[in-house]
PDB file of C-alpha atoms in Angstrom:
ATOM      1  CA  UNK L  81       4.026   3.720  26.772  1.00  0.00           C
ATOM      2  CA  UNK L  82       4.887   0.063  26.355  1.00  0.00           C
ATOM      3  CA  UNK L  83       2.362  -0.488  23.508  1.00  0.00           C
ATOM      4  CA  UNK L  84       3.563   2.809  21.687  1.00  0.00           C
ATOM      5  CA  UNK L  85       7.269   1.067  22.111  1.00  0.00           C
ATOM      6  CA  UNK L  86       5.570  -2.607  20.636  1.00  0.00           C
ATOM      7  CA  UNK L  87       4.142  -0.662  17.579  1.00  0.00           C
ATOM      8  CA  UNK L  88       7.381   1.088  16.826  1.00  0.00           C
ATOM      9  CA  UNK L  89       9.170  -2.095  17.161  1.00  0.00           C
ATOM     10  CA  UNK L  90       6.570  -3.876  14.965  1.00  0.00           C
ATOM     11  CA  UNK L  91       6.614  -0.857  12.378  1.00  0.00           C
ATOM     12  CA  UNK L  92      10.536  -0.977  12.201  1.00  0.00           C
ATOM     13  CA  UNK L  93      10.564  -4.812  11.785  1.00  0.00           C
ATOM     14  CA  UNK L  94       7.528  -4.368   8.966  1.00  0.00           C
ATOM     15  CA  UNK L  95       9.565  -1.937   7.054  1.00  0.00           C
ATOM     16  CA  UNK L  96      12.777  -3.815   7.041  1.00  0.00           C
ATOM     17  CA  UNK L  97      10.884  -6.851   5.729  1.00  0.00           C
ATOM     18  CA  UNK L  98       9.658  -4.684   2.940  1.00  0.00           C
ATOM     19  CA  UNK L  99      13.100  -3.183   2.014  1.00  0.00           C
ATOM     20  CA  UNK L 100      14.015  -6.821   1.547  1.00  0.00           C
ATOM     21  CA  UNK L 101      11.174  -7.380  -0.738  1.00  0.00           C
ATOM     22  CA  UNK L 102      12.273  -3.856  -2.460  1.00  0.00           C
ATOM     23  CA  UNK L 103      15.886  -5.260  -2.940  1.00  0.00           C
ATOM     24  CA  UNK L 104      14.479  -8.436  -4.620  1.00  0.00           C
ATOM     25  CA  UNK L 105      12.536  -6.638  -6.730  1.00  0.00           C
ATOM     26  CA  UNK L 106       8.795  -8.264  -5.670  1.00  0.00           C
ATOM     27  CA  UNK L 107       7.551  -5.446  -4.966  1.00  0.00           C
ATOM     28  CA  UNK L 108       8.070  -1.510  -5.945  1.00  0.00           C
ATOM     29  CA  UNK L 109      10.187   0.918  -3.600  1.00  0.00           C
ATOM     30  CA  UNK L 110       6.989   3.286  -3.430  1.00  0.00           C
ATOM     31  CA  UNK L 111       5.339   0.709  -1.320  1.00  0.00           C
ATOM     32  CA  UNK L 112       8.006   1.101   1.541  1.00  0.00           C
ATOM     33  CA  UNK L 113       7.372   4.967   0.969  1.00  0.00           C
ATOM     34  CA  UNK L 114       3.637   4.492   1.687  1.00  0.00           C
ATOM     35  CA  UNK L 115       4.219   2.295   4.377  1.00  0.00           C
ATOM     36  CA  UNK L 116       6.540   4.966   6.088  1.00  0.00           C
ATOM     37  CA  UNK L 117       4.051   7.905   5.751  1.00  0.00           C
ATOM     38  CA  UNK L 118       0.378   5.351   6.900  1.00  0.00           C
ATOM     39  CA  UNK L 119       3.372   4.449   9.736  1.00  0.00           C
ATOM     40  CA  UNK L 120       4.114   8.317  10.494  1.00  0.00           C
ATOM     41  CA  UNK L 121       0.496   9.311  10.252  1.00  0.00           C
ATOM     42  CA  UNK L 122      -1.049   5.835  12.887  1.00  0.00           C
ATOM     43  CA  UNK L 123       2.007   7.386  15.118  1.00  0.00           C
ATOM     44  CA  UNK L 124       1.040  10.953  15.592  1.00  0.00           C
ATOM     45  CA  UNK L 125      -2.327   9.633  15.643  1.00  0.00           C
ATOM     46  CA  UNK L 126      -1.874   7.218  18.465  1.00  0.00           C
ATOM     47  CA  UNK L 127      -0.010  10.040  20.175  1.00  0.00           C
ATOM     48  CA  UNK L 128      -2.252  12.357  19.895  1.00  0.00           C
ATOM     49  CA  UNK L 129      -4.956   9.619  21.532  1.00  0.00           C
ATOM     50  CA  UNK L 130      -2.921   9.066  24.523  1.00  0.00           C
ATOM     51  CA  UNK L 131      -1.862  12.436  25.445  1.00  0.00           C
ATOM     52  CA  UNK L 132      -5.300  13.773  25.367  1.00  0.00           C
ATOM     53  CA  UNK L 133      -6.484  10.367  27.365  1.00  0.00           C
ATOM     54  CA  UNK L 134      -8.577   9.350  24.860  1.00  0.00           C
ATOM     55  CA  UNK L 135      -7.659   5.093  25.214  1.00  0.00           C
ATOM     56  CA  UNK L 136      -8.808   5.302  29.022  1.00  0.00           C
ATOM     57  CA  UNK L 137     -12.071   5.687  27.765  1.00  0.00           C
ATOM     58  CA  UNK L 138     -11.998   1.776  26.467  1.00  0.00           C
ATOM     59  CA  UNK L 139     -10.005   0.193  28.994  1.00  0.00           C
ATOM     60  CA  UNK L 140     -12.435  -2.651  28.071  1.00  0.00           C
ATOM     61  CA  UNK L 141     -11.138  -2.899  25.023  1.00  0.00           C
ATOM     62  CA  UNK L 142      -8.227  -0.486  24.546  1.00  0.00           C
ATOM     63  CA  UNK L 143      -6.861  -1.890  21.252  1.00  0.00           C
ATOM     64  CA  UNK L 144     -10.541  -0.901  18.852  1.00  0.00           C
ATOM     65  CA  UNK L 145      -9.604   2.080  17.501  1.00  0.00           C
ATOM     66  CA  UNK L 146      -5.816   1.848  17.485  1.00  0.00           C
ATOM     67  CA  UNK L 147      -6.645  -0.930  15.054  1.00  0.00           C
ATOM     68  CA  UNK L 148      -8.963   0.407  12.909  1.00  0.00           C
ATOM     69  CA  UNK L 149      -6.785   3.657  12.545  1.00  0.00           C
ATOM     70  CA  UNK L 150      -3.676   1.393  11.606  1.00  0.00           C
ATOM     71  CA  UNK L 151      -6.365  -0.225   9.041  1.00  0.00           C
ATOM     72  CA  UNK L 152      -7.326   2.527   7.374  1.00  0.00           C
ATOM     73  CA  UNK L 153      -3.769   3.999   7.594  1.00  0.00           C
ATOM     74  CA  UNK L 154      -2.323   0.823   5.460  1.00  0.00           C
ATOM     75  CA  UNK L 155      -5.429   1.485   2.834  1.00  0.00           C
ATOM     76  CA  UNK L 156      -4.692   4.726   2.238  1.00  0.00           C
ATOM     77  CA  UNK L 157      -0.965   3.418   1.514  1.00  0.00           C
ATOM     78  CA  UNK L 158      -1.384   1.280  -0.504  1.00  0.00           C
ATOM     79  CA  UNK L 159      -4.441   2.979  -2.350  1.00  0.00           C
ATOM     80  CA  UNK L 160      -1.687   5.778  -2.734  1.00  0.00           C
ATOM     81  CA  UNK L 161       0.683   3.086  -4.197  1.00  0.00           C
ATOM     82  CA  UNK L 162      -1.987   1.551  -6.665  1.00  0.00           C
ATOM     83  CA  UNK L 163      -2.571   5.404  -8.105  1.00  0.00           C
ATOM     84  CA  UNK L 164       1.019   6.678  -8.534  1.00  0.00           C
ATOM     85  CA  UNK L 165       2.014   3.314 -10.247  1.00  0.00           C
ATOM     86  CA  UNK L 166      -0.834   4.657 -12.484  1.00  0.00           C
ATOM     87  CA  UNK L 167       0.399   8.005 -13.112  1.00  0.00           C
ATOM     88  CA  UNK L 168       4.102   6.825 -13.244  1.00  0.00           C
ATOM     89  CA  UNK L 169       2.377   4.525 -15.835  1.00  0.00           C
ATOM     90  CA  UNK L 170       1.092   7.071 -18.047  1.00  0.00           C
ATOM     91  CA  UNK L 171       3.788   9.047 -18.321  1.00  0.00           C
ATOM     92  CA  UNK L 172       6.167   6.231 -19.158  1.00  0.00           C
ATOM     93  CA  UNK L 173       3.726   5.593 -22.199  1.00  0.00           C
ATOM     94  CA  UNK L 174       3.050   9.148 -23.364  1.00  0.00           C
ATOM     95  CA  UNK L 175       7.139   9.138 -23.603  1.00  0.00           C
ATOM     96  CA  UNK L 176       7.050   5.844 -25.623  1.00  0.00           C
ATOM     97  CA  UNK L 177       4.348   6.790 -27.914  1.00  0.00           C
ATOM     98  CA  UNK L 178       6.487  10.016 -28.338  1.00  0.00           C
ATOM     99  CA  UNK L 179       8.957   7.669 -29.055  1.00  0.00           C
ATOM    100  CA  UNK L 180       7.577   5.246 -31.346  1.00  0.00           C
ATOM    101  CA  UNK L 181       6.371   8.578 -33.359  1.00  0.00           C
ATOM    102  CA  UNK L 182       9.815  10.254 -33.818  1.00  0.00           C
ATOM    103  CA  UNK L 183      10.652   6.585 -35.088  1.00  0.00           C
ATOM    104  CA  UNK L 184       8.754   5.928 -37.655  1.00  0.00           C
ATOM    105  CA  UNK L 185       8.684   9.557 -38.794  1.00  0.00           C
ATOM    106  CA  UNK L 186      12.191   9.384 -39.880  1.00  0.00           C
ATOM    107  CA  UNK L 187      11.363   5.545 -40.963  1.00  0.00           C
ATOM    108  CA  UNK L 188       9.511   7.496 -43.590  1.00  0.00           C
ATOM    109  CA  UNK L 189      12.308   8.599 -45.313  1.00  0.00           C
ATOM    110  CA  UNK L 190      12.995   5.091 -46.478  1.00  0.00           C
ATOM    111  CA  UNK L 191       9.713   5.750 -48.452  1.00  0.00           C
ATOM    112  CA  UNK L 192       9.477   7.001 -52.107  1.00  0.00           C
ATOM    113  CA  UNK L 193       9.397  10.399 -52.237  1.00  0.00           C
ATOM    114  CA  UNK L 194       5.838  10.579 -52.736  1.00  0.00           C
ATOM    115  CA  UNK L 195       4.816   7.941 -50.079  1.00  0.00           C
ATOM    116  CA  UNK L 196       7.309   9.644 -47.570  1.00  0.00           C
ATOM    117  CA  UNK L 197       5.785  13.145 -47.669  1.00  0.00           C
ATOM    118  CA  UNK L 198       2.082  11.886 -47.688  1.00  0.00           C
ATOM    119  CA  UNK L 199       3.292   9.495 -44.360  1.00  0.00           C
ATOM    120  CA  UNK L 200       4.982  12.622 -42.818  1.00  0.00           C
ATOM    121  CA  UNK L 201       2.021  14.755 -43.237  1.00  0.00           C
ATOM    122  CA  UNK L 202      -0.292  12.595 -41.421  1.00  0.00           C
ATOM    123  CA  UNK L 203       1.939  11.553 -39.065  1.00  0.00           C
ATOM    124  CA  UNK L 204       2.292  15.533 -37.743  1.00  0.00           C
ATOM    125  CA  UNK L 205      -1.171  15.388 -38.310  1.00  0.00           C
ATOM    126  CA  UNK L 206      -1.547  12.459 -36.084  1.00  0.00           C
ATOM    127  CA  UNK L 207       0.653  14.355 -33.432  1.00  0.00           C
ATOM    128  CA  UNK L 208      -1.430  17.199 -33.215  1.00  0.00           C
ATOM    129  CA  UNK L 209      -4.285  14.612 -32.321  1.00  0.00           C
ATOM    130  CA  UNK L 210      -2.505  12.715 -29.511  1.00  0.00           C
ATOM    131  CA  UNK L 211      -1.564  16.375 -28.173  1.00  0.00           C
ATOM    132  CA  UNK L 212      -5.216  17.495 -28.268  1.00  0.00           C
ATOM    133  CA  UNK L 213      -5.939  13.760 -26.371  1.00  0.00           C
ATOM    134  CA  UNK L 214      -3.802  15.492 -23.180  1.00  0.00           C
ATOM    135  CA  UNK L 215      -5.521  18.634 -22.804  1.00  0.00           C
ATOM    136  CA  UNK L 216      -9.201  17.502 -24.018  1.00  0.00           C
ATOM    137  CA  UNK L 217     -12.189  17.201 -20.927  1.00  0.00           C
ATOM    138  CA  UNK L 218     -15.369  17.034 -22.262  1.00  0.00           C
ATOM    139  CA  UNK L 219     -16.743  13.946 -23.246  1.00  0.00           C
ATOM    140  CA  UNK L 220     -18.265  14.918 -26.456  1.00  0.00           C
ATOM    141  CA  UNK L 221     -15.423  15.933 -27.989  1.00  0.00           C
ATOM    142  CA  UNK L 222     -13.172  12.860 -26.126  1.00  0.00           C
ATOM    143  CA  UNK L 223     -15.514  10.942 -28.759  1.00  0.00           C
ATOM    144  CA  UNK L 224     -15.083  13.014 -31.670  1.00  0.00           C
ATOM    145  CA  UNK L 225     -11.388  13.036 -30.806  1.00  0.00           C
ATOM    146  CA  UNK L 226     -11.536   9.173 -30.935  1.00  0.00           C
ATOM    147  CA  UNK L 227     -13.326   8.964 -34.094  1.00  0.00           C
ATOM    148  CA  UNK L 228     -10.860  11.355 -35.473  1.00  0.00           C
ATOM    149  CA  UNK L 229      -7.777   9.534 -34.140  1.00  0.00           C
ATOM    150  CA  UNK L 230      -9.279   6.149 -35.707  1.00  0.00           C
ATOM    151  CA  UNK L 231      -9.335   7.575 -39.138  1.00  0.00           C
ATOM    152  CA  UNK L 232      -5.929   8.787 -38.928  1.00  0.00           C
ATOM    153  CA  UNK L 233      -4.849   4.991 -37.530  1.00  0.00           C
ATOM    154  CA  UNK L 234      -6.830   4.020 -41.085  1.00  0.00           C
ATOM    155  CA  UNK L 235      -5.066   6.579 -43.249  1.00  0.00           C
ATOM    156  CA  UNK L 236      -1.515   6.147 -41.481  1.00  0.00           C
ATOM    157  CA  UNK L 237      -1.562   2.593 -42.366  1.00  0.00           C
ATOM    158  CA  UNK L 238      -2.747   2.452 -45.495  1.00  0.00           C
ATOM    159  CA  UNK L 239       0.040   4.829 -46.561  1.00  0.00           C
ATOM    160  CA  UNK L 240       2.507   2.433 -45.509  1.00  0.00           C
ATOM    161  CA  UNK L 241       1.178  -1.259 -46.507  1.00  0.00           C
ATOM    162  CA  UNK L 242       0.639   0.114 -50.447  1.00  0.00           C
ATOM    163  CA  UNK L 243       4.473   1.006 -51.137  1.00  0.00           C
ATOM    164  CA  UNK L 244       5.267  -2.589 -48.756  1.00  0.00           C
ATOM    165  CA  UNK L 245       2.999  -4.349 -50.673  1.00  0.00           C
ATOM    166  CA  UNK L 246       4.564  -3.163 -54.007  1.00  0.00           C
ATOM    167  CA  UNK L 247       8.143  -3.670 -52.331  1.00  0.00           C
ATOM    168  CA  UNK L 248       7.903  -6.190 -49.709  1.00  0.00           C
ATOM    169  CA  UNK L 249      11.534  -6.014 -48.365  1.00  0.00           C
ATOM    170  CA  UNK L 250      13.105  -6.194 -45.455  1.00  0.00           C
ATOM    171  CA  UNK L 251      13.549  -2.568 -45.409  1.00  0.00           C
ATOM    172  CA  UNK L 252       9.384  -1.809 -46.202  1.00  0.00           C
ATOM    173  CA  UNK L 253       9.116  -4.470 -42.884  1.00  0.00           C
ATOM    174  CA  UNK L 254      10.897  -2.214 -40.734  1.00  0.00           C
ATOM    175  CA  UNK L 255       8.519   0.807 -41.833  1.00  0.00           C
ATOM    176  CA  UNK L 256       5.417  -1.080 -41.592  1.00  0.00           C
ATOM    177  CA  UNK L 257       6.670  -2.365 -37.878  1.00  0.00           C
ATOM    178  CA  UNK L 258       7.380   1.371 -36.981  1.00  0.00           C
ATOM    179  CA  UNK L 259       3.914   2.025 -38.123  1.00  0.00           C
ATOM    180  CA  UNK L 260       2.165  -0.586 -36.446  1.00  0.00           C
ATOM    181  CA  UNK L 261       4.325   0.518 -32.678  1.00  0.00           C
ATOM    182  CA  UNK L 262       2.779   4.155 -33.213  1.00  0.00           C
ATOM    183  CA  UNK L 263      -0.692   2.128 -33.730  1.00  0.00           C
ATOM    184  CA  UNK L 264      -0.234  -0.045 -30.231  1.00  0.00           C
ATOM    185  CA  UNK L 265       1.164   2.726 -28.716  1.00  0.00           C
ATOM    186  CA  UNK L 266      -2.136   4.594 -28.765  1.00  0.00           C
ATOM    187  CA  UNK L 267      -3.992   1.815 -27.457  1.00  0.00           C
ATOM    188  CA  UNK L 268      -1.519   1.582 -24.647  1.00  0.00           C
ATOM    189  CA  UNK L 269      -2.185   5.071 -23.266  1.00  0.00           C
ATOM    190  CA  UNK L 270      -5.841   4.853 -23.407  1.00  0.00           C
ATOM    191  CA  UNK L 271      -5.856   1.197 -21.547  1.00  0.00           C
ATOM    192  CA  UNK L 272      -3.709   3.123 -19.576  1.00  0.00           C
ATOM    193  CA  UNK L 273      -6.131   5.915 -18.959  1.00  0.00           C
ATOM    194  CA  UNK L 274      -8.982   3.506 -18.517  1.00  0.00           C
ATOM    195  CA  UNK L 275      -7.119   1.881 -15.860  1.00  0.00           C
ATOM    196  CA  UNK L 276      -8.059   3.712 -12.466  1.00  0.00           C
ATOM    197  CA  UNK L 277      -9.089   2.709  -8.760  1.00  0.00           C
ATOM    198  CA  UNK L 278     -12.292   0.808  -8.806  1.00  0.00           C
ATOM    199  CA  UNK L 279     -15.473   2.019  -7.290  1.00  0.00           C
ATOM    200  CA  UNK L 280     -15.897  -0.496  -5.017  1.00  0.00           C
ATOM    201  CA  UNK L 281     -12.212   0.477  -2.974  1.00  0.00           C
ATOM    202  CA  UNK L 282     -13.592   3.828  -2.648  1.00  0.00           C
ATOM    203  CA  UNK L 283     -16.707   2.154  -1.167  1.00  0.00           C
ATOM    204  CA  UNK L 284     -14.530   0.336   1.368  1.00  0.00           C
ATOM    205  CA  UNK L 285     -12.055   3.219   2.116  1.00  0.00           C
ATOM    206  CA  UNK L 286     -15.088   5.108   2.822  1.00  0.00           C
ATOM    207  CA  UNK L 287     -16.786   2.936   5.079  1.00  0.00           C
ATOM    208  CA  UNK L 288     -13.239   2.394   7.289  1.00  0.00           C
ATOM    209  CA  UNK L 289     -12.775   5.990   7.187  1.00  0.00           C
ATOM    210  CA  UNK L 290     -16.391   6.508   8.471  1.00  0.00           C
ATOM    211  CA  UNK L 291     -15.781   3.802  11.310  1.00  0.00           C
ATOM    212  CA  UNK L 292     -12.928   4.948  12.491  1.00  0.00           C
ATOM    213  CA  UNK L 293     -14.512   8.668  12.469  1.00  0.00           C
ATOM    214  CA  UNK L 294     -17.224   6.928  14.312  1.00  0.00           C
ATOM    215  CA  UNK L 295     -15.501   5.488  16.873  1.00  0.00           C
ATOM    216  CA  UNK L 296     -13.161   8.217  17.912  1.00  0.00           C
ATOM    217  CA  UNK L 297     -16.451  10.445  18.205  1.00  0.00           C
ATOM    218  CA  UNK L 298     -17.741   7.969  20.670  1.00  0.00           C
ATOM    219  CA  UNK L 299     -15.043   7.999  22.703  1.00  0.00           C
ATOM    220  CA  UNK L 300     -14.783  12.006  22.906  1.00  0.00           C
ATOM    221  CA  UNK L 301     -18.500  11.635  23.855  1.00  0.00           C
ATOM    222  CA  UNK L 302     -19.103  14.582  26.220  1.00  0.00           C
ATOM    223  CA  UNK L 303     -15.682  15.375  26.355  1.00  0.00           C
ATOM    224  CA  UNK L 304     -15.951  18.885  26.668  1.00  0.00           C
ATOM    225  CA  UNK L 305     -11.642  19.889  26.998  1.00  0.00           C
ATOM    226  CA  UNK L 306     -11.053  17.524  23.912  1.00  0.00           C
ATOM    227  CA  UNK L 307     -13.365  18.654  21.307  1.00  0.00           C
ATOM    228  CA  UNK L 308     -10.833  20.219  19.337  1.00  0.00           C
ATOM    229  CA  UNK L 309      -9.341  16.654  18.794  1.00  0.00           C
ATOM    230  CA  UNK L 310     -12.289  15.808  16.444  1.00  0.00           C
ATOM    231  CA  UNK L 311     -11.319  18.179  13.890  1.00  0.00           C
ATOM    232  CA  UNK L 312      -8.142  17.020  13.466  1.00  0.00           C
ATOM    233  CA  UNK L 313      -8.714  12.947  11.913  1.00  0.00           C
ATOM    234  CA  UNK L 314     -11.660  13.955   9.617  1.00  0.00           C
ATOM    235  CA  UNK L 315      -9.611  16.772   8.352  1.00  0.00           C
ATOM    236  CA  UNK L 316      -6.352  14.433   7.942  1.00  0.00           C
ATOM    237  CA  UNK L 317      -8.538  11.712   6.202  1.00  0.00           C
ATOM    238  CA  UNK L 318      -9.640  13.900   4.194  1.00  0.00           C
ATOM    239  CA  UNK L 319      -7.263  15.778   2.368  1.00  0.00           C
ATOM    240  CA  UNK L 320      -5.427  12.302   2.214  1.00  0.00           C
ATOM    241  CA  UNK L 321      -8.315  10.984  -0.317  1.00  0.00           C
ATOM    242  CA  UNK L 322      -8.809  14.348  -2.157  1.00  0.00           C
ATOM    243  CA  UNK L 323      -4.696  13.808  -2.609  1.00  0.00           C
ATOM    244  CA  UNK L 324      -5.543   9.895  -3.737  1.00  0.00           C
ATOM    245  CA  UNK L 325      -8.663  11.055  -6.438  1.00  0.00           C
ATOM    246  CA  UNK L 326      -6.587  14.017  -7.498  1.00  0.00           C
ATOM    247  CA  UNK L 327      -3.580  11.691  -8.887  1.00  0.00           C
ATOM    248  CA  UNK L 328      -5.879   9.219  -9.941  1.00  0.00           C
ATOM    249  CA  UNK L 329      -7.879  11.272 -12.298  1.00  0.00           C
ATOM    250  CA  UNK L 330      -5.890  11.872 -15.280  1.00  0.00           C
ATOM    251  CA  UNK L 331      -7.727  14.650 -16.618  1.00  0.00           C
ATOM    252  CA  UNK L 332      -9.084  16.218 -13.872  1.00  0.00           C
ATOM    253  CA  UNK L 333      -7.371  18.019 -10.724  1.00  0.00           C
ATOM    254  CA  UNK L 334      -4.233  19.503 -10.018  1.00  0.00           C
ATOM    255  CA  UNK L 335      -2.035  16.505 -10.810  1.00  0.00           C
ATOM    256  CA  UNK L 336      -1.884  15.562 -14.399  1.00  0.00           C
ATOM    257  CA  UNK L 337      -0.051  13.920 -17.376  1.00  0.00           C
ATOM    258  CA  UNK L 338       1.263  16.696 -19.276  1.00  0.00           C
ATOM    259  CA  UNK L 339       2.285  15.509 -23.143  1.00  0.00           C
ATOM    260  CA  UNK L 340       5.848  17.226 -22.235  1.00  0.00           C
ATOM    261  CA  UNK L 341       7.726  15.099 -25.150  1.00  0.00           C
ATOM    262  CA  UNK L 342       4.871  14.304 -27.479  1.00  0.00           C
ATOM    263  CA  UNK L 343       4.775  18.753 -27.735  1.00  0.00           C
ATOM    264  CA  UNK L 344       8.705  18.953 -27.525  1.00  0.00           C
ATOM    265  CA  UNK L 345       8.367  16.306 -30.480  1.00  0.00           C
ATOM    266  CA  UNK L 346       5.719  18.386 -32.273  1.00  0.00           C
ATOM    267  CA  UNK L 347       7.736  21.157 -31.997  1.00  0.00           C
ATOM    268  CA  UNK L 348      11.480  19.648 -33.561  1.00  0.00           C
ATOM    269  CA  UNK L 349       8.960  18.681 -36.263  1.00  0.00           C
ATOM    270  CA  UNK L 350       7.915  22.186 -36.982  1.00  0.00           C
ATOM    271  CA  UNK L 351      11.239  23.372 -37.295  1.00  0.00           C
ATOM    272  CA  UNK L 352      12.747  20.518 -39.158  1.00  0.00           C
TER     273      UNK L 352
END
């Protein structure tokens, strides 16, 4: 009881050191969030060890497993963290490059007529490529789609350095700057997209979960009242991860980036 009071104590004392952080703005408020669930889920863990009697089988060495629960507890946290800062990520830059579309779209205007109306046209056409970029899977045609998209980047810019070229005012500046945010933007998302959890902190989340599977087997060892016990961390561990490579997979899963605002763009557009 006295070591479930010393963890609570410690957790509390963690958490209010990482609100302080929070408030200075080190680190990101979903990190206290994560923190609070890995603390929730070590405490109904730990619980659920000592009610069922499970630490008297190491009274050797009592403090193994609680450790290497709390261990992989804090991984999965912050893995957790590193992934939504991802997805918040993504969406933040599907919303600019919706942005920095809508821009330079009515930029066009400050075009000659001709120039304007060639610049609009590719620029919906454009749209209906970065739309198509959202809801595309396969590989093959994520290639053709990127081939595509770089001929459009080609054309778009083209259209806009003649009539600056022939009129280099301030005025042709700000179109040709518009232009060349709807480029970046592009190459934003896809970094962005690119950017996931790396292989090898799946390897290591894997091999902590593992050991601590491992050693709370071993200590049910011919436990034949507590058997029921065993089901209950594999299946917690696991829909934990499946929750972590759902969010992290941007194309795949139940949790994606939907282009809400590049389509409610598309569609002012249409009716415009």
């Amino acid at each position: 009881m006295r070591r479930r009071h010393h963890l609570a104590e410690v957790g509390l004392v963690d958490a209010a050191i990482l609100l302080i952080y929070v408030q200075a703005g080190t680190i990101p408020s979903i990190v206290v969030v994560a923190f609070a669930v890995s603390g929730a889920l070590v405490g109904g863990i730990l619980f659920a060890m000592s009610e069922s009697g499970f630490n008297d089988r190491f009274s050797d060495h009592y403090l193994t497993v609680p450790i290497a629960v709390t261990t992989l507890a804090l991984i999965i946290g912050f893995s957790f963290s590193f992934v939504s800062n991802r997805y918040d990520q993504r969406k933040t830059l599907e919303e600019a490059e919706a942005n920095a579309i809508g821009t330079e779209y009515s930029r066009a205007d400050l075009l000659p007529r001709a120039d304007a109306d060639k610049v609009k046209t590719l620029l919906r056409s454009y749209l209906d490529l970065r739309i198509e970029f959202y809801d595309r899977v396969d590989l093959d045609g994520q290639r053709r789609l990127a081939e595509r998209t770089v001929r459009v980047h080609d054309e778009l810019w083209k259209a806009v350095l003649g009539p600056a070229q022939a009129s280099p005012t301030p005025v042709m500046a700000l179109v040709v700057a518009g232009m060349n945010d709807v480029i970046n933007s592009q190459s934003y998302t896809q970094a962005a997209w690119w950017n996931r959890m790396p292989l090898s902190s799946w390897a290591f989340l894997l091999a902590v979960a593992l050991c601590c599977n491992f050693l709370i087997g071993y200590g049910l060892r011919g436990a034949q009242s507590e058997k029921r016990v065993l089901f209950i961390f594999p299946v917690l561990i696991t829909i934990a991860l499946t929750f972590i490579a759902d969010i992290d997979a941007p194309r795949r899963g139940f949790i994606q980036v939907e282009p809400h605002n590049l389509k409610a763009l598309a569609d002012q557009l249409a009716r415009s």
